[in-house]
Amino acid sequence: MVVTNVVYQFWIYELCDVFIVRLSLFRRHSAQDTLYTCLDAGFKLLHLFMPFVTEELCQRLARRPGESIRTIVLTRYPIEEPSYADQQAEKDLPGLSNRQSCAFLDCRVQHTIQRTE
């Protein structure tokens, strides 16, 4: 399906390979918060096509304090949040290309490099 492929491409090649890798090197909490927001919205987007899988994943996703969602069926469909747009932040991110991010991840996996914090 085209829609599921677009969401998959976003998660793998934009969110994970580039954004999360770059941001997690500098701001771990921000990376976790962004990942949570993207997963939550992504499950809602995919629910129309994969209801049982997304329901299970959504229920297993740890919730933010104060959130009490019992089922994805009762949640609102995601809408665009213009307040999330930050042109300056996009300019300030370190200049890793998608290819460099993939190479970095491959190196960590091949050599079992552990994160030091």
mmCIF file of C-alpha atoms in Angstrom:
data_model
loop_
_atom_site.group_PDB
_atom_site.id
_atom_site.type_symbol
_atom_site.label_atom_id
_atom_site.label_comp_id
_atom_site.label_asym_id
_atom_site.label_seq_id
_atom_site.Cartn_x
_atom_site.Cartn_y
_atom_site.Cartn_z
ATOM 1 C CA MET A 1 0.000 0.000 0.000
ATOM 2 C CA VAL A 2 1.223 3.475 -0.806
ATOM 3 C CA VAL A 3 0.210 5.069 2.516
ATOM 4 C CA THR A 4 1.885 2.446 4.687
ATOM 5 C CA ASN A 5 5.000 2.670 2.526
ATOM 6 C CA VAL A 6 5.149 6.459 2.963
ATOM 7 C CA VAL A 7 4.841 6.144 6.755
ATOM 8 C CA TYR A 8 7.483 3.390 6.769
ATOM 9 C CA GLN A 9 9.857 5.489 4.656
ATOM 10 C CA PHE A 10 9.386 8.430 7.029
ATOM 11 C CA TRP A 11 10.057 6.347 10.154
ATOM 12 C CA ILE A 12 13.123 4.558 8.799
ATOM 13 C CA TYR A 13 14.829 7.068 6.548
ATOM 14 C CA GLU A 14 13.873 10.420 8.076
ATOM 15 C CA LEU A 15 12.911 9.949 11.698
ATOM 16 C CA CYS A 16 15.293 7.166 12.732
ATOM 17 C CA ASP A 17 18.244 7.461 10.359
ATOM 18 C CA VAL A 18 18.573 11.207 10.389
ATOM 19 C CA PHE A 19 16.601 13.021 13.045
ATOM 20 C CA ILE A 20 16.825 10.653 16.023
ATOM 21 C CA VAL A 21 20.485 9.768 15.365
ATOM 22 C CA ARG A 22 21.467 13.429 15.126
ATOM 23 C CA LEU A 23 19.385 14.685 18.002
ATOM 24 C CA SER A 24 20.101 11.806 20.381
ATOM 25 C CA LEU A 25 23.793 12.638 20.220
ATOM 26 C CA PHE A 26 23.083 16.063 21.689
ATOM 27 C CA ARG A 27 19.676 16.136 23.370
ATOM 28 C CA ARG A 28 18.535 12.718 24.515
ATOM 29 C CA HIS A 29 15.311 13.851 26.226
ATOM 30 C CA SER A 30 14.217 15.836 23.158
ATOM 31 C CA ALA A 31 14.904 12.827 20.948
ATOM 32 C CA GLN A 32 12.808 10.570 23.186
ATOM 33 C CA ASP A 33 9.949 13.068 23.276
ATOM 34 C CA THR A 34 10.006 13.459 19.493
ATOM 35 C CA LEU A 35 10.114 9.705 18.988
ATOM 36 C CA TYR A 36 7.134 9.244 21.318
ATOM 37 C CA THR A 37 5.115 11.901 19.480
ATOM 38 C CA CYS A 38 5.921 10.374 16.073
ATOM 39 C CA LEU A 39 5.121 6.827 17.195
ATOM 40 C CA ASP A 40 1.832 7.901 18.752
ATOM 41 C CA ALA A 41 0.756 9.817 15.633
ATOM 42 C CA GLY A 42 2.074 7.075 13.343
ATOM 43 C CA PHE A 43 0.056 4.374 15.091
ATOM 44 C CA LYS A 44 -3.067 6.504 14.668
ATOM 45 C CA LEU A 45 -2.322 7.045 10.969
ATOM 46 C CA LEU A 46 -1.714 3.348 10.349
ATOM 47 C CA HIS A 47 -4.708 2.205 12.402
ATOM 48 C CA LEU A 48 -6.993 2.429 9.370
ATOM 49 C CA PHE A 49 -4.831 -0.116 7.542
ATOM 50 C CA MET A 50 -3.527 -2.300 10.384
ATOM 51 C CA PRO A 51 -6.048 -2.031 13.217
ATOM 52 C CA PHE A 52 -5.015 -5.046 15.297
ATOM 53 C CA VAL A 53 -1.272 -4.418 15.095
ATOM 54 C CA THR A 54 -1.530 -0.711 15.869
ATOM 55 C CA GLU A 55 -3.972 -1.327 18.732
ATOM 56 C CA GLU A 56 -1.521 -3.718 20.359
ATOM 57 C CA LEU A 57 1.453 -1.399 19.827
ATOM 58 C CA CYS A 58 -0.438 1.638 21.083
ATOM 59 C CA GLN A 59 -1.444 -0.160 24.281
ATOM 60 C CA ARG A 60 2.167 -1.190 24.916
ATOM 61 C CA LEU A 61 3.548 2.304 24.334
ATOM 62 C CA ALA A 62 4.428 3.897 27.668
ATOM 63 C CA ARG A 63 2.264 6.940 28.279
ATOM 64 C CA ARG A 64 3.214 10.425 29.332
ATOM 65 C CA PRO A 65 2.122 11.466 32.827
ATOM 66 C CA GLY A 66 -1.563 12.344 32.832
ATOM 67 C CA GLU A 67 -2.423 10.393 29.672
ATOM 68 C CA SER A 68 -4.927 7.603 30.063
ATOM 69 C CA ILE A 69 -5.714 6.086 26.684
ATOM 70 C CA ARG A 70 -7.409 2.703 26.818
ATOM 71 C CA THR A 71 -7.806 2.119 23.106
ATOM 72 C CA ILE A 72 -6.572 3.768 19.931
ATOM 73 C CA VAL A 73 -10.111 3.614 18.532
ATOM 74 C CA LEU A 74 -11.237 6.337 20.953
ATOM 75 C CA THR A 75 -8.373 8.731 20.224
ATOM 76 C CA ARG A 76 -8.496 11.663 17.828
ATOM 77 C CA TYR A 77 -6.977 11.274 14.388
ATOM 78 C CA PRO A 78 -3.711 13.265 14.196
ATOM 79 C CA ILE A 79 -3.806 16.721 12.689
ATOM 80 C CA GLU A 80 -1.022 19.055 11.648
ATOM 81 C CA GLU A 81 0.417 21.113 14.491
ATOM 82 C CA PRO A 82 1.815 24.351 13.010
ATOM 83 C CA SER A 83 3.324 25.211 16.398
ATOM 84 C CA TYR A 84 5.727 22.263 16.004
ATOM 85 C CA ALA A 85 7.393 23.843 12.967
ATOM 86 C CA ASP A 86 10.784 25.293 13.862
ATOM 87 C CA GLN A 87 12.761 26.506 10.872
ATOM 88 C CA GLN A 88 15.682 27.644 13.023
ATOM 89 C CA ALA A 89 16.013 24.231 14.676
ATOM 90 C CA GLU A 90 16.169 22.588 11.258
ATOM 91 C CA LYS A 91 19.013 24.912 10.300
ATOM 92 C CA ASP A 92 20.841 24.336 13.598
ATOM 93 C CA LEU A 93 20.890 20.533 13.395
ATOM 94 C CA PRO A 94 24.369 19.143 12.697
ATOM 95 C CA GLY A 95 24.979 18.622 8.989
ATOM 96 C CA LEU A 96 24.960 14.850 8.762
ATOM 97 C CA SER A 97 23.668 13.520 5.503
ATOM 98 C CA ASN A 98 21.331 10.548 5.356
ATOM 99 C CA ARG A 99 24.188 8.419 4.025
ATOM 100 C CA GLN A 100 26.478 9.422 6.921
ATOM 101 C CA SER A 101 23.757 8.608 9.440
ATOM 102 C CA CYS A 102 23.307 5.139 7.918
ATOM 103 C CA ALA A 103 27.060 4.554 7.981
ATOM 104 C CA PHE A 104 27.184 5.594 11.634
ATOM 105 C CA LEU A 105 24.395 3.162 12.549
ATOM 106 C CA ASP A 106 25.990 0.339 10.549
ATOM 107 C CA CYS A 107 29.309 0.905 12.322
ATOM 108 C CA ARG A 108 27.669 0.804 15.754
ATOM 109 C CA VAL A 109 25.868 -2.444 14.917
ATOM 110 C CA GLN A 110 28.847 -4.191 13.292
ATOM 111 C CA HIS A 111 31.239 -3.332 16.088
ATOM 112 C CA THR A 112 28.691 -3.464 18.937
ATOM 113 C CA ILE A 113 29.609 0.011 20.093
ATOM 114 C CA GLN A 114 27.797 0.882 23.299
ATOM 115 C CA ARG A 115 26.592 4.367 24.129
ATOM 116 C CA THR A 116 28.429 5.998 27.012
ATOM 117 C CA GLU A 117 26.502 8.512 29.072
#
